[in-house]
PDB file of C-alpha atoms and ligand atoms in Angstrom:
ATOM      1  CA  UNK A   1      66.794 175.704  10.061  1.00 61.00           C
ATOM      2  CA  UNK A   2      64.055 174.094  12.577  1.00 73.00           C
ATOM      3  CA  UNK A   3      60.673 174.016  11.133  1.00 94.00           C
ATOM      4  CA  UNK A   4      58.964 173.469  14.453  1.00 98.00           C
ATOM      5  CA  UNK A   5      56.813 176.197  15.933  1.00 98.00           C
ATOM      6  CA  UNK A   6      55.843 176.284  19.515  1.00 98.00           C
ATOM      7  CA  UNK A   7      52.172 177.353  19.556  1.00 98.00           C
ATOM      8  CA  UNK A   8      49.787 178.256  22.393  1.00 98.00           C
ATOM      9  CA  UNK A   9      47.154 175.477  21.844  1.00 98.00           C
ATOM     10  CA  UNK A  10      44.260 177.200  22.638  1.00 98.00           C
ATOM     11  CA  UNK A  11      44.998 179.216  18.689  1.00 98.00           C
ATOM     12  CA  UNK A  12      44.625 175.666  17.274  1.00 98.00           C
ATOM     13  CA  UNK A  13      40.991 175.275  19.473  1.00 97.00           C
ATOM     14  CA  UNK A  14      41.709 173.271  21.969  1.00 97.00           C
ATOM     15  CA  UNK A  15      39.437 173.796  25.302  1.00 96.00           C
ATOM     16  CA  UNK A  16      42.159 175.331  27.586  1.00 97.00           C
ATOM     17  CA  UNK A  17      41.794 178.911  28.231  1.00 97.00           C
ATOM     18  CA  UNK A  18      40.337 179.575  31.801  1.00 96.00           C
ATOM     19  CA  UNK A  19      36.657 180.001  31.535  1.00 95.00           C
ATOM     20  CA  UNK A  20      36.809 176.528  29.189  1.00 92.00           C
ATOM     21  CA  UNK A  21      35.607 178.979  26.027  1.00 93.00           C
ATOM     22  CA  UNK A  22      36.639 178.312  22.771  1.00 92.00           C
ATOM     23  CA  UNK A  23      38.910 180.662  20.944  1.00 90.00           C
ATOM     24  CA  UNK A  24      40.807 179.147  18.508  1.00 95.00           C
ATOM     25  CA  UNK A  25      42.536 180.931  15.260  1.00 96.00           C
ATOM     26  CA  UNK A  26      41.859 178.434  12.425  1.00 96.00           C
ATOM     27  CA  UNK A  27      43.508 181.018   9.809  1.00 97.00           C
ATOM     28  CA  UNK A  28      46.637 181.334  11.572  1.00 98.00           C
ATOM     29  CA  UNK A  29      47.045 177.561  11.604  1.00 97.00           C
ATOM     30  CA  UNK A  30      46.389 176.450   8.144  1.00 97.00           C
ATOM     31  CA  UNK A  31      49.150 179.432   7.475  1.00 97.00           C
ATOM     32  CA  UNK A  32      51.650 177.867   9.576  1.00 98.00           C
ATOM     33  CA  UNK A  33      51.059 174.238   7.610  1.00 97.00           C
ATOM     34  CA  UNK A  34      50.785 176.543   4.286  1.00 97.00           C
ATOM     35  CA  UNK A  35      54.469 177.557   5.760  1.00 97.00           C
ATOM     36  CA  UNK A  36      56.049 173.798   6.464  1.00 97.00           C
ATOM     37  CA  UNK A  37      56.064 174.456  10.019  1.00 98.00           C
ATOM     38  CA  UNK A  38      55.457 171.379  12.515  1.00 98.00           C
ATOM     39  CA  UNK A  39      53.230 172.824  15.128  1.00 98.00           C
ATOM     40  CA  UNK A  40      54.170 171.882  18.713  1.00 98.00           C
ATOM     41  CA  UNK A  41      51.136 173.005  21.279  1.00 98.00           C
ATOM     42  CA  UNK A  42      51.569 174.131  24.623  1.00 98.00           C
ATOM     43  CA  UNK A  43      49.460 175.159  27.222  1.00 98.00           C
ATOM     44  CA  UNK A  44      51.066 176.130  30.889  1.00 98.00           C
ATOM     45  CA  UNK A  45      47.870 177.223  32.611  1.00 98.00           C
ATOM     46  CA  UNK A  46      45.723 173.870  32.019  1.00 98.00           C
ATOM     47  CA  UNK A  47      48.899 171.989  32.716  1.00 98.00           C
ATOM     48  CA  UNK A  48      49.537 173.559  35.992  1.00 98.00           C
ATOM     49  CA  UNK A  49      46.122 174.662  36.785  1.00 97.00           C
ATOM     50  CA  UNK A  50      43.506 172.528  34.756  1.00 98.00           C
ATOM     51  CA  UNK A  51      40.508 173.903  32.349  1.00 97.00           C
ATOM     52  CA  UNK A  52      38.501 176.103  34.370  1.00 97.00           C
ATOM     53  CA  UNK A  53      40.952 177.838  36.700  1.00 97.00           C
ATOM     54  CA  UNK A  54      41.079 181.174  38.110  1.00 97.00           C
ATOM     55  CA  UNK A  55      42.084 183.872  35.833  1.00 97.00           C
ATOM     56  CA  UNK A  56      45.532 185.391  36.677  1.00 97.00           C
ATOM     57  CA  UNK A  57      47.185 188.531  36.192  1.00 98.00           C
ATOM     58  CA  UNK A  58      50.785 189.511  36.148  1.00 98.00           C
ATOM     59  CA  UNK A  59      52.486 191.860  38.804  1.00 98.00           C
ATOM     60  CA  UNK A  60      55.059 193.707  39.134  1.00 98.00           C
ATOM     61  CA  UNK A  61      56.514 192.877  42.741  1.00 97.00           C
ATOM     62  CA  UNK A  62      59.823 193.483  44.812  1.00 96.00           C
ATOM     63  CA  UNK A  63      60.692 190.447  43.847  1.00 95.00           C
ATOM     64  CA  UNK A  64      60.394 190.890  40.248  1.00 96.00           C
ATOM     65  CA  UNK A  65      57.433 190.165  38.078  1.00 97.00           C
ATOM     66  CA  UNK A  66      54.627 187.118  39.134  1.00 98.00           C
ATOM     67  CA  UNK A  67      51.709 185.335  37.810  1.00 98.00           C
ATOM     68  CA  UNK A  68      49.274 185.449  40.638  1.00 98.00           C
ATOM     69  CA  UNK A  69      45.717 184.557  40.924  1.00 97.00           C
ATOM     70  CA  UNK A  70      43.325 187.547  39.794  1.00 96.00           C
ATOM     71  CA  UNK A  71      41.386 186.804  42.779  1.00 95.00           C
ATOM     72  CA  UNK A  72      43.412 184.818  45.744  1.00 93.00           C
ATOM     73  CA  UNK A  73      46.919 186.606  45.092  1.00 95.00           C
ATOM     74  CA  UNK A  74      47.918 183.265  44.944  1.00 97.00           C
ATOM     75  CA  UNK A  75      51.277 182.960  42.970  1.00 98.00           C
ATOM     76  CA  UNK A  76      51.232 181.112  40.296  1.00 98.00           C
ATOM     77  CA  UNK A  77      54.520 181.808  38.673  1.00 98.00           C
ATOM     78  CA  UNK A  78      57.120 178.586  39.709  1.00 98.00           C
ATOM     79  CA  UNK A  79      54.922 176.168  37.578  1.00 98.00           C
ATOM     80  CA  UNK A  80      54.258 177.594  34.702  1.00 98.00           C
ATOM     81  CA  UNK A  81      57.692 178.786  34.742  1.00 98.00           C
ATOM     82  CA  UNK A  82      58.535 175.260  35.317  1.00 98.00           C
ATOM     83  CA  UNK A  83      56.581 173.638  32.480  1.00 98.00           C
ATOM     84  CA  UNK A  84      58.225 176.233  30.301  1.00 98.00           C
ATOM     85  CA  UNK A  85      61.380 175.188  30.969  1.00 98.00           C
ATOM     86  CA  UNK A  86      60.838 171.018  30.605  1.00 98.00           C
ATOM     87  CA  UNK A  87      58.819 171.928  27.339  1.00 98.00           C
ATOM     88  CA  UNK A  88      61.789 174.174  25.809  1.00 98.00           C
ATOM     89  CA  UNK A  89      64.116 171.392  26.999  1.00 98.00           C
ATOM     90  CA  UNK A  90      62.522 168.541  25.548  1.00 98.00           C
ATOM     91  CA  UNK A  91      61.721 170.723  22.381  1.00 98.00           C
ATOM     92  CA  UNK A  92      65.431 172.160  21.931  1.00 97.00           C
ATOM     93  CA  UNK A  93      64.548 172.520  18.193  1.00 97.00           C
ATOM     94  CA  UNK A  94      61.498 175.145  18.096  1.00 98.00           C
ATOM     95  CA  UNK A  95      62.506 177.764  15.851  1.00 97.00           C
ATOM     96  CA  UNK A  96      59.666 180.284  16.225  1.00 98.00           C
ATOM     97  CA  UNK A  97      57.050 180.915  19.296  1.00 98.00           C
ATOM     98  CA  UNK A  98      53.640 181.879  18.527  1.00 98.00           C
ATOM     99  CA  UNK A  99      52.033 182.619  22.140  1.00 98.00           C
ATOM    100  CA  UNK A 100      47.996 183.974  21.688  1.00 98.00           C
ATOM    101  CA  UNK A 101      48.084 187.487  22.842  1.00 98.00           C
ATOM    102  CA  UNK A 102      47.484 189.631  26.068  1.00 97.00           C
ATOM    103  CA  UNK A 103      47.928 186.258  27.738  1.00 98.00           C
ATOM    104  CA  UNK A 104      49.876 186.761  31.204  1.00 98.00           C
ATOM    105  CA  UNK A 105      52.075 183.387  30.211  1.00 98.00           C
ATOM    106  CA  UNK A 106      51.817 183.235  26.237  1.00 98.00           C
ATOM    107  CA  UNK A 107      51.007 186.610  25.260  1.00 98.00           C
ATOM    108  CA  UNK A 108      54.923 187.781  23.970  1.00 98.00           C
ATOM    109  CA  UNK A 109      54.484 191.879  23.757  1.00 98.00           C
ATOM    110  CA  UNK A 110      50.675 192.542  24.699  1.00 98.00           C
ATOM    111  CA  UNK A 111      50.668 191.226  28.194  1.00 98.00           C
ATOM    112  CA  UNK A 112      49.504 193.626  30.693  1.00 98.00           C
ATOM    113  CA  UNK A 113      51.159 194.079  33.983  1.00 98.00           C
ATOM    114  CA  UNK A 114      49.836 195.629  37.009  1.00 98.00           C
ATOM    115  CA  UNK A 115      51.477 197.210  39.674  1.00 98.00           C
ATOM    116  CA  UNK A 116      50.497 195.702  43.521  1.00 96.00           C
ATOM    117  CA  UNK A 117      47.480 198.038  44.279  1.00 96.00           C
ATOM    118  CA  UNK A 118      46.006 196.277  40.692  1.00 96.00           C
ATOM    119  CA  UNK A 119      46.677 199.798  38.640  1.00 98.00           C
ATOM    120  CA  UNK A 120      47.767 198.832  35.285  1.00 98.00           C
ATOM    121  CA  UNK A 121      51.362 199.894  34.293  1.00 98.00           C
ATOM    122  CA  UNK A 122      52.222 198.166  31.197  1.00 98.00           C
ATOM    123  CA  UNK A 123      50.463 196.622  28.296  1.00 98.00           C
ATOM    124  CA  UNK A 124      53.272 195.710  26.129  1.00 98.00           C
ATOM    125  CA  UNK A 125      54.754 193.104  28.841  1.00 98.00           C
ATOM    126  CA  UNK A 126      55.711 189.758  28.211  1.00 98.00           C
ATOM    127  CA  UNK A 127      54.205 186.743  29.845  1.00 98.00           C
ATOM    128  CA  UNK A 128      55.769 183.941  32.025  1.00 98.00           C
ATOM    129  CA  UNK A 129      55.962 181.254  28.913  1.00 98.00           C
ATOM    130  CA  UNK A 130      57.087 183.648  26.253  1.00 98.00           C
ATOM    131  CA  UNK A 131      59.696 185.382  28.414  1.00 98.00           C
ATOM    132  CA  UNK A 132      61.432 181.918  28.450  1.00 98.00           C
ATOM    133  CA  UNK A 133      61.158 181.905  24.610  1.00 98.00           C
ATOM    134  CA  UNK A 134      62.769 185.085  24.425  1.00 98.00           C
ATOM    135  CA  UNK A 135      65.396 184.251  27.303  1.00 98.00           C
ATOM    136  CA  UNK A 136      66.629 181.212  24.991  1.00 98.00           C
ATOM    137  CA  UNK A 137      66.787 183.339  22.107  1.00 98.00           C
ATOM    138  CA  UNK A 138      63.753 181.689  20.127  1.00 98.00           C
ATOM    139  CA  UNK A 139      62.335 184.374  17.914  1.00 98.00           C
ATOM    140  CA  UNK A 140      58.756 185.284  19.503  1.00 98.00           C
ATOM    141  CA  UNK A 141      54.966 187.100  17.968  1.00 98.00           C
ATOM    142  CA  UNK A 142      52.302 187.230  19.579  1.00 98.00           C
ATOM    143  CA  UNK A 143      49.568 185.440  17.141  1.00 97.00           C
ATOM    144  CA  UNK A 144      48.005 189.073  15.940  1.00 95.00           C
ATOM    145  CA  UNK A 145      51.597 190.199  14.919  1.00 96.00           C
ATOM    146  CA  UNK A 146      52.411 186.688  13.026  1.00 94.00           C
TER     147      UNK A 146
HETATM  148  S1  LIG B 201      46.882 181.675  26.211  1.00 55.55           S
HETATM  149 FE1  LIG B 201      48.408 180.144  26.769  1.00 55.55          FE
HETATM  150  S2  LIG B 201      47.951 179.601  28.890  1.00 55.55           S
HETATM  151 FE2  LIG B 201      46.154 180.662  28.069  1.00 55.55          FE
HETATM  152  S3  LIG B 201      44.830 179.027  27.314  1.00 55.55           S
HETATM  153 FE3  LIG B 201      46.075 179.697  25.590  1.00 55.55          FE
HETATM  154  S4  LIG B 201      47.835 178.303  25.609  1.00 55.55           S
HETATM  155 FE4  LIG B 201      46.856 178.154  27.599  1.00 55.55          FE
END
């Protein structure tokens, strides 16, 4: 089997979550290289969005479930869904997903999802990244379950 893990790269410290703050999970990474995994970092939001960005929030629409912009409503969902897909496909060997959790595109069974009037319905949903993960079949954690 694969020994490459697909991790969200802000658990390995790199400056990418929204606000630009820090929050990486040192412990979880030397365990991974403790393990023999080959870490492969991903981060949809500064890809699409760049480092700061407006936070986003998922929602639960008519038309299924978006990432949209906590403040505009602007949705954010094709590109990250996009970048998901070209990083799966050019990484066809990652045998595990580690997304940080309560993320709205990494977070794998701690995202929380709102319904359109912002009420929050859900906090075991799964965000726009993982779900592609999951869709291919890739075993998926959230980093506090790993
Ligand atoms: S949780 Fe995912 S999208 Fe958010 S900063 Fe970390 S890697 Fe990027």
């Amino acid at each position: 089997m694969s020994k490459k893990v697909a991790l969200s790269a802000c658990l390995a410290g790199r400056n990418c979550r929204y606000n630009g703050e820090l929050k990486g999970n040192p412990d979880l990474v030397k365990r991974l290289e403790e393990e023999g995994w080959i870490i492969e970092l991903f981060c949809p939001e500064d890809a699409c969005f760049g480092t700061p960005r407006e936070p986003m929030d998922l929602v639960a629409t008519d038309e299924g479930i978006k990432a949209l912009s906590k403040y505009g409503g602007e949705d954010r969902t094709g590109c990250l869904a996009d970048y998901a897909e070209k990083f799966f496909d050019e990484h066809p060997d990652i045998a595990l997903f580690v997304g940080k959790a309560r993320s709205p595109s990494c977070g794998v069974a701690t995202a929380r999802l709102y319904d359109e009037a912002g009420h929050l319905i859900d906090e075991t949903a799964t965000g726009v990244m993982a779900a592609e993960a999951k869709a291919r079949g890739i075993e998926a954690l959230d980093d506090e379950a790993y």
